[in-house]
PDB file of C-alpha atoms in Angstrom:
ATOM      1  CA  MET A 194      26.235  28.307 -15.663  1.00 36.00           C
ATOM      2  CA  LYS A 195      22.680  29.233 -16.671  1.00 32.00           C
ATOM      3  CA  LYS A 196      22.534  26.059 -18.785  1.00 31.00           C
ATOM      4  CA  ILE A 197      23.367  23.942 -15.728  1.00 31.00           C
ATOM      5  CA  TYR A 198      20.577  25.559 -13.689  1.00 30.00           C
ATOM      6  CA  LEU A 199      18.158  25.141 -16.580  1.00 28.00           C
ATOM      7  CA  PHE A 200      19.145  21.484 -16.959  1.00 31.00           C
ATOM      8  CA  LEU A 201      18.693  20.894 -13.200  1.00 31.00           C
ATOM      9  CA  ALA A 202      15.311  22.645 -13.185  1.00 33.00           C
ATOM     10  CA  ILE A 203      14.053  20.596 -16.156  1.00 33.00           C
ATOM     11  CA  SER A 204      15.405  17.392 -14.593  1.00 34.00           C
ATOM     12  CA  LEU A 205      13.684  18.116 -11.284  1.00 31.00           C
ATOM     13  CA  MET A 206      10.380  18.936 -12.994  1.00 35.00           C
ATOM     14  CA  THR A 207      10.579  15.772 -15.097  1.00 33.00           C
ATOM     15  CA  PHE A 208      11.346  13.675 -12.030  1.00 32.00           C
ATOM     16  CA  SER A 209       8.526  15.193  -9.995  1.00 35.00           C
ATOM     17  CA  LEU A 210       6.006  14.673 -12.812  1.00 34.00           C
ATOM     18  CA  ASN A 211       7.080  11.052 -13.273  1.00 39.00           C
ATOM     19  CA  SER A 212       6.967  10.331  -9.572  1.00 40.00           C
ATOM     20  CA  CYS A 213       3.398  11.627  -9.341  1.00 42.00           C
ATOM     21  CA  SER A 214       2.046   9.563 -12.201  1.00 42.00           C
ATOM     22  CA  LYS A 215      -0.606   6.934 -11.567  1.00 43.00           C
ATOM     23  CA  ASP A 216       0.737   3.417 -11.077  1.00 44.00           C
ATOM     24  CA  ASP A 217      -1.278   0.953 -13.134  1.00 45.00           C
ATOM     25  CA  SER A 218       0.937  -2.018 -12.295  1.00 45.00           C
ATOM     26  CA  SER A 219      -0.387  -5.138 -10.650  1.00 47.00           C
ATOM     27  CA  ASP A 220       2.396  -4.966  -8.038  1.00 50.00           C
ATOM     28  CA  ASN A 221       0.181  -3.143  -5.561  1.00 52.00           C
ATOM     29  CA  ILE A 222       0.088  -4.672  -2.112  1.00 55.00           C
ATOM     30  CA  GLU A 223      -3.252  -6.161  -1.152  1.00 56.00           C
ATOM     31  CA  THR A 224      -4.739  -5.546   2.268  1.00 65.00           C
ATOM     32  CA  PRO A 225      -3.153  -8.006   4.718  1.00 62.00           C
ATOM     33  CA  VAL A 226      -5.347 -10.672   6.308  1.00 67.00           C
ATOM     34  CA  SER A 227      -4.669 -12.682   9.450  1.00 70.00           C
ATOM     35  CA  THR A 228      -6.248 -16.038   8.779  1.00 81.00           C
ATOM     36  CA  GLY A 229      -4.813 -19.497   9.123  1.00 91.00           C
ATOM     37  CA  ILE A 230      -2.486 -21.784  11.012  1.00 96.00           C
ATOM     38  CA  PHE A 231       1.285 -21.410  11.243  1.00 98.00           C
ATOM     39  CA  LYS A 232       3.130 -23.478  13.827  1.00 98.00           C
ATOM     40  CA  CYS A 233       6.393 -25.319  14.338  1.00 98.00           C
ATOM     41  CA  LYS A 234       8.865 -26.418  16.965  1.00 98.00           C
ATOM     42  CA  VAL A 235      11.678 -23.918  17.558  1.00 98.00           C
ATOM     43  CA  ASN A 236      14.629 -25.751  19.095  1.00 98.00           C
ATOM     44  CA  GLY A 237      12.193 -28.450  20.246  1.00 98.00           C
ATOM     45  CA  VAL A 238       9.597 -26.093  21.779  1.00 98.00           C
ATOM     46  CA  GLN A 239       6.160 -26.101  20.087  1.00 98.00           C
ATOM     47  CA  LYS A 240       5.067 -22.584  19.042  1.00 98.00           C
ATOM     48  CA  THR A 241       1.941 -21.239  17.376  1.00 98.00           C
ATOM     49  CA  PHE A 242       2.369 -18.018  15.425  1.00 97.00           C
ATOM     50  CA  ASN A 243      -0.095 -15.258  14.527  1.00 96.00           C
ATOM     51  CA  THR A 244      -0.003 -14.327  10.844  1.00 95.00           C
ATOM     52  CA  ASN A 245      -0.274 -11.302   8.622  1.00 93.00           C
ATOM     53  CA  ASN A 246      -0.618 -12.457   5.000  1.00 93.00           C
ATOM     54  CA  PHE A 247      -0.718 -10.561   1.721  1.00 93.00           C
ATOM     55  CA  LEU A 248       0.054 -10.699  -1.993  1.00 92.00           C
ATOM     56  CA  ALA A 249       2.589  -8.185  -3.337  1.00 93.00           C
ATOM     57  CA  ALA A 250       4.664  -8.008  -6.516  1.00 92.00           C
ATOM     58  CA  GLY A 251       3.611 -11.501  -7.575  1.00 93.00           C
ATOM     59  CA  GLN A 252       4.580 -13.101  -4.264  1.00 95.00           C
ATOM     60  CA  VAL A 253       2.535 -14.517  -1.411  1.00 95.00           C
ATOM     61  CA  ASN A 254       3.927 -13.095   1.840  1.00 96.00           C
ATOM     62  CA  VAL A 255       3.264 -14.787   5.161  1.00 96.00           C
ATOM     63  CA  VAL A 256       4.562 -12.911   8.183  1.00 96.00           C
ATOM     64  CA  ALA A 257       4.212 -15.274  11.142  1.00 97.00           C
ATOM     65  CA  TYR A 258       4.944 -13.738  14.544  1.00 97.00           C
ATOM     66  CA  ILE A 259       4.755 -14.312  18.287  1.00 96.00           C
ATOM     67  CA  GLY A 260       3.849 -11.391  20.505  1.00 94.00           C
ATOM     68  CA  SER A 261       2.510  -8.122  19.197  1.00 91.00           C
ATOM     69  CA  LYS A 262       2.670  -7.294  15.498  1.00 88.00           C
ATOM     70  CA  GLU A 263       4.541  -4.088  16.329  1.00 89.00           C
ATOM     71  CA  MET A 264       7.124  -5.737  18.610  1.00 91.00           C
ATOM     72  CA  PRO A 265       7.254  -9.503  17.988  1.00 95.00           C
ATOM     73  CA  SER A 266       9.583 -11.738  19.970  1.00 95.00           C
ATOM     74  CA  GLU A 267       9.951 -14.126  17.014  1.00 97.00           C
ATOM     75  CA  THR A 268       9.125 -13.828  13.322  1.00 97.00           C
ATOM     76  CA  ILE A 269       9.154 -16.170  10.352  1.00 98.00           C
ATOM     77  CA  TRP A 270       8.743 -14.412   7.006  1.00 97.00           C
ATOM     78  CA  LEU A 271       7.827 -16.799   4.182  1.00 98.00           C
ATOM     79  CA  THR A 272       7.579 -15.579   0.588  1.00 97.00           C
ATOM     80  CA  VAL A 273       6.431 -17.796  -2.265  1.00 97.00           C
ATOM     81  CA  ASP A 274       6.010 -16.873  -5.921  1.00 96.00           C
ATOM     82  CA  GLU A 275       2.378 -16.866  -7.059  1.00 92.00           C
ATOM     83  CA  ASN A 276       1.237 -20.353  -8.148  1.00 87.00           C
ATOM     84  CA  SER A 277       4.668 -21.822  -7.373  1.00 94.00           C
ATOM     85  CA  LYS A 278       5.373 -24.731  -5.076  1.00 95.00           C
ATOM     86  CA  THR A 279       9.144 -24.604  -5.400  1.00 96.00           C
ATOM     87  CA  ASN A 280      10.240 -20.946  -5.552  1.00 96.00           C
ATOM     88  CA  TRP A 281      10.247 -19.757  -1.934  1.00 97.00           C
ATOM     89  CA  ASP A 282      12.314 -17.906   0.654  1.00 97.00           C
ATOM     90  CA  LEU A 283      12.200 -17.927   4.452  1.00 98.00           C
ATOM     91  CA  VAL A 284      13.790 -15.799   7.178  1.00 98.00           C
ATOM     92  CA  TYR A 285      13.574 -16.472  10.929  1.00 98.00           C
ATOM     93  CA  THR A 286      14.192 -13.551  13.303  1.00 96.00           C
ATOM     94  CA  ASN A 287      14.318 -13.693  17.077  1.00 92.00           C
ATOM     95  CA  LEU A 288      14.100 -11.013  19.764  1.00 85.00           C
ATOM     96  CA  THR A 289      17.726  -9.993  19.200  1.00 84.00           C
ATOM     97  CA  ILE A 290      16.804  -9.081  15.583  1.00 86.00           C
ATOM     98  CA  THR A 291      19.277 -11.681  14.344  1.00 94.00           C
ATOM     99  CA  GLN A 292      18.253 -13.120  10.974  1.00 96.00           C
ATOM    100  CA  TYR A 293      18.563 -16.828  10.256  1.00 98.00           C
ATOM    101  CA  PHE A 294      18.293 -18.372   6.785  1.00 98.00           C
ATOM    102  CA  PRO A 295      17.604 -21.998   5.749  1.00 98.00           C
ATOM    103  CA  THR A 296      20.562 -24.338   5.437  1.00 97.00           C
ATOM    104  CA  GLU A 297      20.894 -26.651   2.427  1.00 95.00           C
ATOM    105  CA  SER A 298      19.186 -29.473   4.331  1.00 94.00           C
ATOM    106  CA  PHE A 299      16.053 -27.383   5.054  1.00 98.00           C
ATOM    107  CA  VAL A 300      12.945 -28.989   3.528  1.00 98.00           C
ATOM    108  CA  MET A 301       9.917 -26.965   2.380  1.00 98.00           C
ATOM    109  CA  ASN A 302       6.955 -28.868   0.947  1.00 98.00           C
ATOM    110  CA  ILE A 303       4.281 -26.545  -0.441  1.00 98.00           C
ATOM    111  CA  THR A 304       1.238 -28.711  -1.116  1.00 97.00           C
ATOM    112  CA  GLU A 305      -1.113 -25.944  -2.303  1.00 96.00           C
ATOM    113  CA  ASN A 306      -0.606 -22.421  -3.631  1.00 96.00           C
ATOM    114  CA  ASN A 307      -3.869 -21.328  -5.189  1.00 93.00           C
ATOM    115  CA  THR A 308      -4.377 -17.707  -6.216  1.00 87.00           C
ATOM    116  CA  SER A 309      -8.074 -18.324  -7.027  1.00 92.00           C
ATOM    117  CA  THR A 310      -8.922 -19.365  -3.468  1.00 93.00           C
ATOM    118  CA  LYS A 311      -6.003 -17.342  -2.046  1.00 93.00           C
ATOM    119  CA  THR A 312      -4.698 -20.237   0.012  1.00 94.00           C
ATOM    120  CA  ILE A 313      -1.235 -21.623   0.616  1.00 96.00           C
ATOM    121  CA  LYS A 314      -0.523 -24.827   2.542  1.00 97.00           C
ATOM    122  CA  GLY A 315       2.530 -26.853   3.354  1.00 98.00           C
ATOM    123  CA  THR A 316       5.082 -28.218   5.779  1.00 98.00           C
ATOM    124  CA  PHE A 317       8.707 -27.427   6.600  1.00 98.00           C
ATOM    125  CA  SER A 318      11.561 -28.739   8.700  1.00 98.00           C
ATOM    126  CA  GLY A 319      15.256 -28.104   9.116  1.00 98.00           C
ATOM    127  CA  ASN A 320      17.888 -25.766  10.454  1.00 98.00           C
ATOM    128  CA  VAL A 321      18.231 -22.049   9.887  1.00 98.00           C
ATOM    129  CA  GLU A 322      21.611 -20.404  10.303  1.00 97.00           C
ATOM    130  CA  GLU A 323      22.862 -16.920  11.039  1.00 96.00           C
ATOM    131  CA  ILE A 324      24.953 -15.643   8.115  1.00 90.00           C
ATOM    132  CA  GLY A 325      28.631 -15.395   8.945  1.00 89.00           C
ATOM    133  CA  SER A 326      28.213 -17.527  12.048  1.00 92.00           C
ATOM    134  CA  SER A 327      27.764 -21.139  13.016  1.00 90.00           C
ATOM    135  CA  ASN A 328      24.703 -20.279  15.147  1.00 95.00           C
ATOM    136  CA  LYS A 329      21.803 -22.509  14.127  1.00 97.00           C
ATOM    137  CA  ILE A 330      18.176 -22.804  15.174  1.00 97.00           C
ATOM    138  CA  SER A 331      16.051 -25.866  14.528  1.00 98.00           C
ATOM    139  CA  LEU A 332      12.597 -25.351  12.980  1.00 98.00           C
ATOM    140  CA  THR A 333      10.859 -28.732  12.883  1.00 98.00           C
ATOM    141  CA  GLU A 334       7.357 -30.144  12.394  1.00 98.00           C
ATOM    142  CA  GLY A 335       6.374 -26.879  10.702  1.00 98.00           C
ATOM    143  CA  ILE A 336       2.892 -26.642   9.213  1.00 98.00           C
ATOM    144  CA  PHE A 337       0.988 -23.789   7.611  1.00 98.00           C
ATOM    145  CA  ASP A 338      -2.490 -23.443   6.157  1.00 97.00           C
ATOM    146  CA  ILE A 339      -2.961 -19.797   5.288  1.00 95.00           C
ATOM    147  CA  LYS A 340      -5.571 -17.603   3.614  1.00 93.00           C
ATOM    148  CA  TYR A 341      -4.209 -14.366   2.136  1.00 88.00           C
TER     149      TYR A 341
END
């Protein structure tokens, strides 16, 4: 029984020392900036979004929102791998906190993703769909020109 307690004590000390070590990785999140244009039509209604943009874990993150940052009525979260124009992900969320993901016909055209100037630009259009449901929302004439 003493061996079990000793093993647990050593394990806990090892874990606590490892968890307090300095992180030298480049995955640290940069301070978000709110610069740029992000707009699209949502089910035919033109909307202009505020943005909160940052680089984290090798991905450009654009959080576009309507309303307050703390309690947005709509959000589009776009993530793009650094220096990539093809490796991206997008999630649309509305006031009901329902998440919608791009359908196969969704088109994303990233025209610039430059980590030197910290800019990302592009267009998008298509439907997003709630998983496990046939509920769809149309995001058309989307354009973004963001500084992060």
